[in-house]
Amino acid sequence: ADKTTPVAKGLMPTGKLADVANTPMYFRKPVKIGERINADDEQLKLGFGYDHNWVLNKHKELQPKVVTVYEPESGRVMDVFTDQPGMQFYSGNFLDGTVKGKMGIMYKYRTGFCLEAQKFPDSPNQPSFPSARLDPGQTYRQTTTYRFGVR
């Protein structure tokens, strides 16, 4: 993605698009998720880390690969393919140890992340964003595939 949908206080999108170049939002080349998460950046401060929507460059294609996540210690790889125009990336900024996960493990601050393929947040109120309108009688479909492997 070359752009994000920047947010204002309360994490509501401003309706604008922002370039990721020369910002901590730049993930067009591999970088550790936590490497820039505490940077002195207004968007990261508003989200207490990453909790933002990236504008996917290839969303008009039928399910292009839009994200690759690689964990070098185990060699695990996750590729994400989607037909959606946006990808919300959340870095666990609001996890506080009160949510119990698999095998009873408590999810602590920033101990996980989410990648959610979607329309842009607040699309109904942002005329410049791709429409999320669904009229009576219409059917909504999206296709997102998560592929896992080992390198």
mmCIF file of C-alpha atoms in Angstrom:
data_model
loop_
_atom_site.group_PDB
_atom_site.id
_atom_site.type_symbol
_atom_site.label_atom_id
_atom_site.label_comp_id
_atom_site.label_asym_id
_atom_site.label_seq_id
_atom_site.Cartn_x
_atom_site.Cartn_y
_atom_site.Cartn_z
ATOM 1 C CA ALA A 1 0.000 0.000 0.000
ATOM 2 C CA ASP A 2 1.162 3.486 -0.824
ATOM 3 C CA LYS A 3 -1.443 5.200 1.359
ATOM 4 C CA THR A 4 -3.433 4.916 4.565
ATOM 5 C CA THR A 5 -6.694 6.462 5.678
ATOM 6 C CA PRO A 6 -5.403 8.659 8.527
ATOM 7 C CA VAL A 7 -7.457 8.990 11.687
ATOM 8 C CA ALA A 8 -8.367 11.763 14.083
ATOM 9 C CA LYS A 9 -8.939 11.493 17.829
ATOM 10 C CA GLY A 10 -11.175 8.508 18.551
ATOM 11 C CA LEU A 11 -9.598 6.640 15.607
ATOM 12 C CA MET A 12 -12.231 7.886 13.138
ATOM 13 C CA PRO A 13 -10.900 8.396 9.595
ATOM 14 C CA THR A 14 -10.490 11.970 8.434
ATOM 15 C CA GLY A 15 -11.718 11.165 4.910
ATOM 16 C CA LYS A 16 -8.311 11.884 3.425
ATOM 17 C CA LEU A 17 -5.566 9.589 2.167
ATOM 18 C CA ALA A 18 -1.985 9.898 3.430
ATOM 19 C CA ASP A 19 1.217 8.720 1.751
ATOM 20 C CA VAL A 20 3.156 6.111 3.709
ATOM 21 C CA ALA A 21 6.542 7.154 2.288
ATOM 22 C CA ASN A 22 8.996 8.269 4.981
ATOM 23 C CA THR A 23 6.578 7.385 7.795
ATOM 24 C CA PRO A 24 6.289 4.469 10.252
ATOM 25 C CA MET A 25 3.315 3.336 8.110
ATOM 26 C CA TYR A 26 5.680 2.277 5.301
ATOM 27 C CA PHE A 27 5.616 -1.520 4.945
ATOM 28 C CA ARG A 28 6.349 -1.873 1.224
ATOM 29 C CA LYS A 29 9.669 -3.503 2.168
ATOM 30 C CA PRO A 30 10.098 -5.984 5.037
ATOM 31 C CA VAL A 31 10.336 -4.399 8.486
ATOM 32 C CA LYS A 32 9.708 -5.753 11.971
ATOM 33 C CA ILE A 33 6.255 -4.754 13.219
ATOM 34 C CA GLY A 34 7.631 -3.309 16.456
ATOM 35 C CA GLU A 35 10.626 -1.539 14.951
ATOM 36 C CA ARG A 36 8.855 1.819 14.528
ATOM 37 C CA ILE A 37 5.722 1.303 16.628
ATOM 38 C CA ASN A 38 6.812 3.844 19.266
ATOM 39 C CA ALA A 39 7.989 6.465 16.766
ATOM 40 C CA ASP A 40 7.139 10.104 17.377
ATOM 41 C CA ASP A 41 4.283 10.032 14.873
ATOM 42 C CA GLU A 42 0.821 11.545 15.309
ATOM 43 C CA GLN A 43 -0.978 8.559 13.766
ATOM 44 C CA LEU A 44 0.800 6.057 16.027
ATOM 45 C CA LYS A 45 0.068 8.205 19.060
ATOM 46 C CA LEU A 46 -3.638 8.381 18.201
ATOM 47 C CA GLY A 47 -3.816 4.585 17.834
ATOM 48 C CA PHE A 48 -1.379 3.771 20.675
ATOM 49 C CA GLY A 49 0.441 1.866 17.928
ATOM 50 C CA TYR A 50 -0.930 0.521 14.670
ATOM 51 C CA ASP A 51 -4.709 0.514 14.336
ATOM 52 C CA HIS A 52 -5.069 1.859 10.826
ATOM 53 C CA ASN A 53 -6.425 1.043 7.392
ATOM 54 C CA TRP A 54 -4.015 0.699 4.475
ATOM 55 C CA VAL A 55 -5.281 1.482 0.969
ATOM 56 C CA LEU A 56 -4.379 -1.567 -1.082
ATOM 57 C CA ASN A 57 -2.822 -0.828 -4.468
ATOM 58 C CA LYS A 58 -4.050 -3.958 -6.246
ATOM 59 C CA HIS A 59 -7.581 -4.235 -4.874
ATOM 60 C CA LYS A 60 -9.215 -4.245 -8.321
ATOM 61 C CA GLU A 61 -7.620 -7.572 -9.188
ATOM 62 C CA LEU A 62 -9.264 -10.833 -8.144
ATOM 63 C CA GLN A 63 -7.595 -11.677 -4.874
ATOM 64 C CA PRO A 64 -4.010 -10.483 -5.307
ATOM 65 C CA LYS A 65 -1.497 -11.168 -2.562
ATOM 66 C CA VAL A 66 -1.476 -8.004 -0.461
ATOM 67 C CA VAL A 67 0.437 -8.982 2.695
ATOM 68 C CA THR A 68 3.223 -11.364 3.637
ATOM 69 C CA VAL A 69 4.142 -11.851 7.290
ATOM 70 C CA TYR A 70 7.314 -13.782 8.112
ATOM 71 C CA GLU A 71 8.474 -14.909 11.545
ATOM 72 C CA PRO A 72 12.201 -15.744 11.135
ATOM 73 C CA GLU A 73 12.704 -17.758 14.341
ATOM 74 C CA SER A 74 10.164 -20.449 13.391
ATOM 75 C CA GLY A 75 10.167 -19.793 9.645
ATOM 76 C CA ARG A 76 6.376 -19.404 9.619
ATOM 77 C CA VAL A 77 4.912 -17.389 6.752
ATOM 78 C CA MET A 78 1.421 -16.028 6.290
ATOM 79 C CA ASP A 79 0.274 -14.619 2.952
ATOM 80 C CA VAL A 80 -2.981 -12.711 2.685
ATOM 81 C CA PHE A 81 -4.970 -12.444 -0.547
ATOM 82 C CA THR A 82 -8.098 -10.309 -0.837
ATOM 83 C CA ASP A 83 -10.469 -8.592 -3.214
ATOM 84 C CA GLN A 84 -11.077 -5.779 -0.709
ATOM 85 C CA PRO A 85 -9.730 -2.217 -1.080
ATOM 86 C CA GLY A 86 -8.413 -1.896 2.478
ATOM 87 C CA MET A 87 -6.453 -3.774 5.130
ATOM 88 C CA GLN A 88 -6.831 -2.840 8.783
ATOM 89 C CA PHE A 89 -3.660 -3.605 10.729
ATOM 90 C CA TYR A 90 -4.060 -3.698 14.504
ATOM 91 C CA SER A 91 -1.047 -4.339 16.737
ATOM 92 C CA GLY A 92 -2.728 -5.345 19.999
ATOM 93 C CA ASN A 93 -2.502 -1.874 21.540
ATOM 94 C CA PHE A 94 -5.608 -2.349 23.683
ATOM 95 C CA LEU A 95 -4.801 -5.844 24.930
ATOM 96 C CA ASP A 96 -4.286 -5.626 28.676
ATOM 97 C CA GLY A 97 -4.016 -9.176 29.974
ATOM 98 C CA THR A 98 -7.738 -9.576 30.700
ATOM 99 C CA VAL A 99 -8.583 -11.583 27.557
ATOM 100 C CA LYS A 100 -7.953 -15.321 27.789
ATOM 101 C CA GLY A 101 -6.817 -17.016 24.607
ATOM 102 C CA LYS A 102 -5.883 -20.468 23.436
ATOM 103 C CA MET A 103 -4.734 -22.828 26.203
ATOM 104 C CA GLY A 104 -5.693 -20.230 28.827
ATOM 105 C CA ILE A 105 -2.911 -17.810 27.893
ATOM 106 C CA MET A 106 -3.737 -14.198 28.689
ATOM 107 C CA TYR A 107 -3.310 -11.764 25.818
ATOM 108 C CA LYS A 108 -1.057 -8.966 27.013
ATOM 109 C CA TYR A 109 -0.240 -5.560 25.536
ATOM 110 C CA ARG A 110 0.911 -5.903 21.923
ATOM 111 C CA THR A 111 1.324 -9.681 22.052
ATOM 112 C CA GLY A 112 -0.558 -10.217 18.813
ATOM 113 C CA PHE A 113 -1.755 -8.506 15.674
ATOM 114 C CA CYS A 114 -4.714 -8.606 13.303
ATOM 115 C CA LEU A 115 -4.958 -8.128 9.560
ATOM 116 C CA GLU A 116 -8.542 -7.477 8.514
ATOM 117 C CA ALA A 117 -9.461 -7.105 4.832
ATOM 118 C CA GLN A 118 -12.293 -4.604 4.503
ATOM 119 C CA LYS A 119 -13.866 -1.558 2.943
ATOM 120 C CA PHE A 120 -12.479 1.637 4.432
ATOM 121 C CA PRO A 121 -13.681 2.478 7.962
ATOM 122 C CA ASP A 122 -16.474 5.067 8.092
ATOM 123 C CA SER A 123 -17.115 4.640 4.344
ATOM 124 C CA PRO A 124 -20.797 5.646 4.582
ATOM 125 C CA ASN A 125 -19.748 9.062 5.892
ATOM 126 C CA GLN A 126 -16.787 9.581 3.561
ATOM 127 C CA PRO A 127 -17.936 10.177 -0.039
ATOM 128 C CA SER A 128 -14.397 9.821 -1.439
ATOM 129 C CA PHE A 129 -14.010 6.288 -0.002
ATOM 130 C CA PRO A 130 -15.144 3.145 -1.880
ATOM 131 C CA SER A 131 -18.806 2.537 -1.152
ATOM 132 C CA ALA A 132 -19.846 0.047 1.518
ATOM 133 C CA ARG A 133 -23.539 0.540 0.700
ATOM 134 C CA LEU A 134 -25.711 -2.566 0.578
ATOM 135 C CA ASP A 135 -29.272 -2.004 -0.603
ATOM 136 C CA PRO A 136 -32.210 -4.280 0.262
ATOM 137 C CA GLY A 137 -32.092 -7.431 -1.847
ATOM 138 C CA GLN A 138 -28.365 -7.134 -2.579
ATOM 139 C CA THR A 139 -25.883 -9.736 -1.400
ATOM 140 C CA TYR A 140 -22.508 -8.814 0.069
ATOM 141 C CA ARG A 141 -19.544 -11.049 -0.677
ATOM 142 C CA GLN A 142 -15.851 -10.699 -0.113
ATOM 143 C CA THR A 143 -13.055 -13.178 -0.475
ATOM 144 C CA THR A 144 -10.005 -13.160 1.756
ATOM 145 C CA THR A 145 -7.597 -16.075 1.916
ATOM 146 C CA TYR A 146 -4.913 -16.593 4.558
ATOM 147 C CA ARG A 147 -2.229 -19.032 3.380
ATOM 148 C CA PHE A 148 0.260 -20.434 5.888
ATOM 149 C CA GLY A 149 3.603 -22.075 5.213
ATOM 150 C CA VAL A 150 7.208 -22.416 6.348
ATOM 151 C CA ARG A 151 10.338 -20.930 4.785
#
